[in-house]
XYZ file of N, CA and C in Angstrom:
474
model
N 77.966 63.148 140.438
C 79.057 62.020 141.109
C 78.123 60.986 141.073
N 78.742 59.701 141.255
C 78.280 58.419 141.295
C 77.960 58.086 143.197
N 77.471 57.584 143.558
C 77.383 56.895 145.069
C 76.385 57.979 145.449
N 76.104 59.182 145.018
C 74.880 59.846 146.018
C 73.789 59.639 145.981
N 73.152 59.120 144.521
C 71.624 59.116 144.731
C 71.330 60.539 144.738
N 69.798 60.803 143.770
C 69.152 62.405 143.838
C 68.834 62.907 144.973
N 68.477 62.231 146.168
C 67.980 62.816 147.603
C 69.231 63.181 148.644
N 70.273 62.866 148.359
C 71.182 63.701 148.928
C 72.553 63.866 148.203
N 73.707 64.405 149.120
C 75.018 64.381 148.473
C 75.652 63.362 148.314
N 76.642 63.345 147.582
C 77.312 61.917 146.811
C 78.556 61.734 147.464
N 78.686 60.662 148.266
C 79.937 60.495 148.789
C 80.756 60.685 148.601
N 81.880 60.549 147.475
C 82.815 61.940 147.241
C 82.662 63.369 147.591
N 81.641 63.793 147.116
C 81.393 65.050 147.163
C 81.274 65.752 149.035
N 80.620 64.861 149.366
C 80.598 65.058 150.662
C 82.057 64.895 151.618
N 82.886 63.839 151.410
C 84.086 63.699 151.986
C 84.820 64.830 151.273
N 84.606 65.437 150.169
C 85.600 66.600 149.353
C 85.411 67.688 150.176
N 83.894 68.100 150.829
C 83.620 69.244 151.677
C 84.328 68.935 153.117
N 84.123 68.288 153.338
C 84.774 67.676 155.134
C 86.236 67.769 155.294
N 87.152 67.499 154.219
C 88.546 67.749 154.079
C 88.703 69.367 153.914
N 88.282 69.734 152.877
C 87.891 71.388 152.741
C 87.700 71.798 153.951
N 87.033 71.483 154.564
C 86.638 72.195 156.103
C 87.572 71.894 157.016
N 87.969 70.834 157.119
C 89.511 70.636 157.945
C 90.418 71.578 157.614
N 90.856 71.325 156.359
C 92.007 72.396 156.156
C 91.745 73.701 156.618
N 90.735 74.356 156.761
C 90.295 75.651 157.040
C 90.026 75.746 158.510
N 90.479 74.954 159.318
C 90.456 74.677 160.425
C 89.344 74.220 161.395
N 88.107 73.414 160.389
C 86.718 73.362 161.117
C 86.826 72.067 161.706
N 86.927 72.099 162.920
C 87.101 70.243 163.430
C 86.188 70.670 164.585
N 85.158 70.015 164.594
C 84.193 69.580 165.589
C 84.540 69.100 166.626
N 84.070 69.763 168.039
C 84.524 69.442 169.142
C 83.596 68.017 169.727
N 84.068 66.943 169.695
C 83.322 65.963 170.245
C 83.702 66.062 172.069
N 82.868 65.144 172.534
C 82.740 64.906 173.872
C 82.502 63.814 174.336
N 83.385 62.915 174.668
C 82.524 61.365 174.952
C 82.342 61.244 176.003
N 82.107 62.056 177.440
C 81.374 62.184 178.254
C 80.894 63.853 178.840
N 79.527 63.596 179.003
C 79.114 64.934 178.860
C 78.161 65.040 180.483
N 78.107 65.987 181.083
C 76.940 65.972 182.139
C 76.016 66.526 181.677
N 74.635 66.121 182.452
C 73.454 66.666 182.337
C 73.719 68.128 182.486
N 74.475 68.627 183.345
C 74.247 69.991 183.855
C 75.143 70.756 182.530
N 76.389 70.163 181.824
C 76.598 70.632 180.522
C 74.983 70.937 179.594
N 74.398 69.754 179.338
C 73.642 70.306 178.530
C 72.478 70.577 178.699
N 72.376 71.055 180.091
C 71.434 72.194 180.165
C 71.663 73.446 180.332
N 73.163 73.778 180.275
C 73.626 74.579 180.020
C 73.187 75.332 178.207
N 73.944 73.950 178.017
C 73.799 74.411 176.458
C 71.569 74.247 175.977
N 70.986 74.158 176.681
C 69.461 74.309 176.706
C 69.069 73.768 175.631
N 69.432 72.641 174.972
C 69.284 72.064 173.936
C 67.621 71.012 174.401
N 67.217 70.755 175.485
C 66.212 70.017 176.122
C 65.397 70.521 176.534
N 65.055 72.071 176.730
C 64.580 73.019 177.851
C 62.883 72.675 177.524
N 62.626 72.780 175.971
C 61.017 72.367 175.812
C 60.526 71.308 176.035
N 59.005 71.011 176.222
C 58.391 69.648 176.444
C 58.319 69.429 174.997
N 58.771 68.317 175.072
C 58.983 67.401 173.733
C 60.173 67.386 173.143
N 61.380 67.967 173.662
C 62.762 67.872 173.206
C 63.451 66.919 173.615
N 63.288 66.475 175.026
C 63.910 65.498 175.723
C 63.299 64.079 174.983
N 64.672 63.310 174.655
C 64.645 61.949 173.910
C 63.638 61.126 174.994
N 63.416 61.228 175.889
C 62.383 60.445 176.829
C 61.035 60.479 176.143
N 60.495 62.008 175.665
C 59.368 62.136 175.106
C 58.991 61.683 174.132
N 60.067 61.038 173.732
C 59.824 60.109 172.338
C 59.871 58.520 172.317
N 59.659 58.640 174.098
C 59.323 57.021 174.509
C 60.957 56.402 174.707
N 62.043 56.831 174.713
C 62.855 56.270 175.178
C 63.148 56.025 176.666
N 63.850 54.472 177.118
C 64.375 54.692 178.253
C 65.254 55.242 178.956
N 65.208 55.708 180.174
C 65.961 56.848 180.677
C 67.535 56.738 180.318
N 68.103 55.248 180.323
C 69.341 55.337 180.254
C 70.190 55.513 178.674
N 69.307 54.807 177.734
C 69.137 55.051 176.296
C 68.752 56.703 176.143
N 68.000 57.475 176.876
C 67.874 58.815 176.444
C 69.130 59.873 177.068
N 69.677 59.161 177.960
C 70.921 59.679 178.250
C 71.955 59.788 176.900
N 71.838 58.649 176.512
C 72.956 58.316 175.361
C 72.484 59.391 174.151
N 71.484 59.329 173.825
C 70.733 60.028 172.976
C 71.270 61.478 173.010
N 71.189 62.118 174.037
C 71.532 63.367 174.705
C 72.692 63.889 174.425
N 73.382 62.838 174.584
C 75.073 63.051 174.640
C 75.174 62.921 173.072
N 74.782 62.478 172.364
C 75.038 62.288 170.911
C 74.574 63.524 170.077
N 73.182 63.893 170.663
C 72.588 65.196 169.998
C 73.573 66.141 170.007
N 73.691 66.590 171.776
C 74.662 67.508 172.058
C 75.807 67.578 171.295
N 76.904 66.859 171.310
C 77.860 66.453 170.319
C 77.867 67.071 168.422
N 76.579 66.260 168.258
C 76.423 66.818 166.841
C 76.034 68.103 166.330
N 75.500 68.708 167.923
C 75.002 70.533 167.708
C 76.123 71.204 167.591
N 77.274 70.755 168.402
C 78.291 71.322 168.293
C 78.923 71.084 167.044
N 79.036 70.018 166.251
C 79.608 69.978 164.955
C 79.043 70.761 164.332
N 77.749 70.972 164.256
C 76.589 71.453 163.076
C 77.142 72.612 163.312
N 77.269 73.291 164.757
C 77.302 74.584 165.048
C 78.131 75.417 163.766
N 79.636 74.641 163.837
C 80.982 75.093 163.265
C 80.245 75.053 161.753
N 80.226 74.281 160.937
C 79.682 73.649 159.733
C 78.705 75.108 159.119
N 77.469 74.854 160.356
C 76.681 76.205 159.488
C 77.297 77.482 160.109
N 78.530 77.978 160.567
C 78.842 79.417 160.943
C 79.739 79.658 159.133
N 79.985 78.588 158.927
C 81.187 78.210 157.757
C 80.193 78.158 156.350
N 79.109 77.772 156.600
C 78.707 77.752 155.262
C 77.819 79.350 155.319
N 77.392 79.966 156.450
C 76.487 80.989 156.678
C 77.947 82.019 155.887
N 78.808 82.035 156.607
C 80.141 82.895 155.623
C 80.133 83.208 154.386
N 80.154 81.963 154.358
C 80.493 81.728 152.682
C 78.964 81.824 151.513
N 78.094 82.076 152.190
C 76.471 82.673 151.628
C 75.630 83.355 152.314
N 76.238 84.283 152.894
C 75.316 85.178 153.424
C 74.035 85.282 153.419
N 73.760 85.674 152.072
C 72.806 86.316 151.506
C 71.571 85.402 150.819
N 72.293 83.852 151.264
C 71.601 83.116 150.240
C 69.732 82.593 151.256
N 68.749 81.910 150.558
C 67.878 81.160 151.319
C 68.443 80.712 152.694
N 67.397 80.286 153.385
C 67.483 79.717 154.106
C 67.788 78.187 154.070
N 69.209 77.800 154.940
C 69.351 76.266 155.185
C 68.245 75.303 155.192
N 68.131 74.022 154.297
C 67.275 73.123 154.742
C 67.895 72.003 155.485
N 68.210 71.273 156.359
C 68.673 69.995 156.770
C 67.448 69.084 156.650
N 67.745 68.031 155.724
C 67.054 66.607 155.490
C 67.618 65.864 156.725
N 66.672 65.078 157.415
C 67.179 64.102 158.214
C 66.254 62.569 157.735
N 66.990 61.722 156.841
C 65.961 60.634 156.699
C 66.320 59.334 158.084
N 65.483 58.527 157.605
C 64.977 57.558 158.857
C 65.234 58.139 160.553
N 64.314 59.373 160.128
C 64.490 60.699 161.505
C 63.722 59.938 163.027
N 62.916 58.749 162.794
C 62.502 58.585 163.862
C 61.487 59.387 164.376
N 61.062 59.693 165.820
C 60.857 60.496 166.094
C 61.011 61.942 166.098
N 62.193 62.143 165.522
C 62.954 63.446 166.064
C 64.180 63.830 166.953
N 64.546 62.501 167.395
C 65.785 62.321 168.719
C 66.503 63.604 168.076
N 67.350 63.717 166.987
C 68.473 64.407 166.252
C 67.932 65.659 166.202
N 66.782 65.851 164.962
C 66.650 66.949 165.001
C 65.945 68.071 165.279
N 64.938 67.444 166.106
C 64.255 68.472 167.220
C 65.110 69.314 167.840
N 66.039 68.839 168.687
C 67.061 69.912 169.461
C 67.595 70.669 168.806
N 68.174 70.109 167.581
C 69.322 71.146 166.606
C 68.253 72.120 165.988
N 66.781 72.186 165.771
C 65.944 72.737 165.231
C 65.697 74.202 166.292
N 65.662 73.950 167.532
C 65.783 74.321 168.635
C 66.850 75.300 168.576
N 68.124 74.550 168.674
C 69.172 75.371 168.569
C 69.690 76.837 167.335
N 68.737 76.240 166.043
C 69.047 76.717 164.764
C 67.979 77.480 164.426
N 67.261 78.033 164.635
C 65.892 78.165 164.449
C 65.957 79.188 162.526
N 66.944 79.637 162.650
C 67.101 80.141 160.997
C 67.465 79.286 160.262
N 67.250 77.929 160.653
C 67.597 76.766 159.526
C 65.998 75.747 159.660
N 65.744 75.346 158.406
C 64.537 74.381 158.113
C 64.701 72.938 158.342
N 64.443 71.883 158.989
C 64.487 70.850 159.234
C 63.524 69.863 158.850
N 63.519 68.777 158.263
C 62.414 67.949 157.571
C 63.001 66.371 158.073
N 61.948 66.045 158.574
C 62.239 64.817 159.187
C 61.626 63.825 158.037
N 62.244 62.820 157.273
C 61.507 61.268 156.595
C 61.771 60.299 157.335
N 60.577 59.992 157.538
C 60.604 58.288 158.217
C 59.382 57.577 157.598
N 59.591 56.245 157.484
C 58.781 55.316 156.815
C 57.646 55.138 157.891
N 58.257 55.107 158.989
C 57.249 54.223 160.428
C 56.215 55.398 160.396
N 54.756 54.674 160.515
C 53.615 56.098 160.636
C 53.774 56.006 162.144
N 53.788 55.391 163.220
C 53.908 55.492 164.558
C 54.887 56.520 165.173
N 56.246 56.405 164.851
C 57.424 57.379 164.941
C 56.539 58.762 164.074
N 56.223 59.017 163.015
C 55.785 60.056 162.401
C 54.917 60.851 163.487
N 53.702 59.941 163.974
C 52.831 60.615 164.691
C 53.769 61.206 166.082
N 54.448 60.361 166.705
C 55.448 61.021 167.821
C 55.901 62.210 167.477
N 56.627 62.210 166.195
C 57.233 63.332 165.822
C 56.577 64.551 165.973
N 55.100 64.612 165.362
C 54.252 65.616 165.198
C 53.946 65.854 166.577
N 53.645 65.263 167.233
C 53.485 65.636 168.974
C 54.165 66.024 169.814
N 55.811 65.773 169.014
C 56.639 66.523 170.179
C 57.145 67.896 169.646
N 56.737 67.884 168.007
C 56.899 69.090 167.482
C 55.512 70.223 167.858
N 54.636 69.514 167.957
C 53.254 70.582 168.552
C 53.976 71.235 170.467
N 54.454 69.929 171.435
C 54.767 70.250 172.907
C 55.764 71.449 172.548
N 57.151 71.440 172.229
C 57.714 72.158 171.668
C 58.101 73.534 171.329
N 56.645 73.622 170.331
C 56.432 74.682 169.674
C 57.302 75.043 168.599
N 57.788 73.844 167.907
C 59.001 74.376 166.786
C 58.267 74.908 165.562
N 58.592 75.978 164.775
C 58.203 76.327 163.724
C 58.737 76.350 162.630
N 60.053 75.549 162.502
C 60.905 75.269 161.591
C 61.148 73.572 161.147
N 60.256 72.874 161.739
C 60.146 71.368 161.167
C 58.994 70.827 160.793
N 59.277 70.156 159.529
C 58.453 69.534 158.569
C 58.401 68.394 158.881
N 57.705 67.199 158.838
C 57.456 65.800 158.824
C 56.880 65.394 157.404
N 57.964 64.482 157.036
C 57.236 63.834 156.055
C 57.171 62.246 156.208
N 55.808 61.461 156.088
C 55.884 60.103 156.188
C 55.867 59.463 154.952
N 57.009 58.560 154.617
C 57.189 57.443 153.520
C 58.721 57.403 153.450
N 58.982 56.931 152.099
C 59.997 56.479 152.289
C 61.068 57.203 150.991
N 62.180 57.510 151.226
C 63.490 58.194 150.619
C 62.943 58.359 148.916
N 62.563 57.517 148.520
C 62.895 57.419 147.138
C 61.173 58.086 146.807
N 60.333 58.611 148.004
C 58.919 58.902 147.615
C 59.046 60.717 148.066
N 60.276 60.748 148.347
C 60.149 62.261 148.497
C 59.542 63.068 148.050
N 58.416 63.983 148.341
C 58.184 65.399 147.515
C 58.907 65.936 146.885
N 58.887 66.487 145.360
C 59.950 67.353 144.767
C 60.237 68.651 145.481
N 59.604 68.931 146.269
C 60.018 70.086 146.444
C 61.638 70.279 147.479
N 61.466 68.850 147.745
C 62.836 68.434 148.871
C 63.795 67.543 148.144
N 64.015 67.590 146.583
C 64.846 66.809 145.878
C 65.757 67.772 145.255
């Protein structure tokens, strides 16, 4: 299909999947306002390196990033559960995050979903270095970082 490129799902196919999931009742629960207490209950940021402030964000921006990640985590959980039921015996799922920076989104998701492998791709060397430090601090075993352009992604991820 046109529009997707070889490094990710094509636009029309992705939209088709989302529509099919919606028809089956998979609707992510989004929350515009989430408290720090609710985030602590979710346990997404409990390890060193997982909180956005460990990536160098200012406190106010880090709070917005926490909300974003918590919402994405809930949506990802629903999609992941549907995919797991559809393909229960398949190999581990792989999630690629392009323009990942230092892992603000993927690292808490990797903590919440240890059965999924995450690959962070970013062209900024400083962001990649910070991502490596955050991964080491958080002791995550299911995250890989690739420094470079999307077009230069290693064959194992294509």
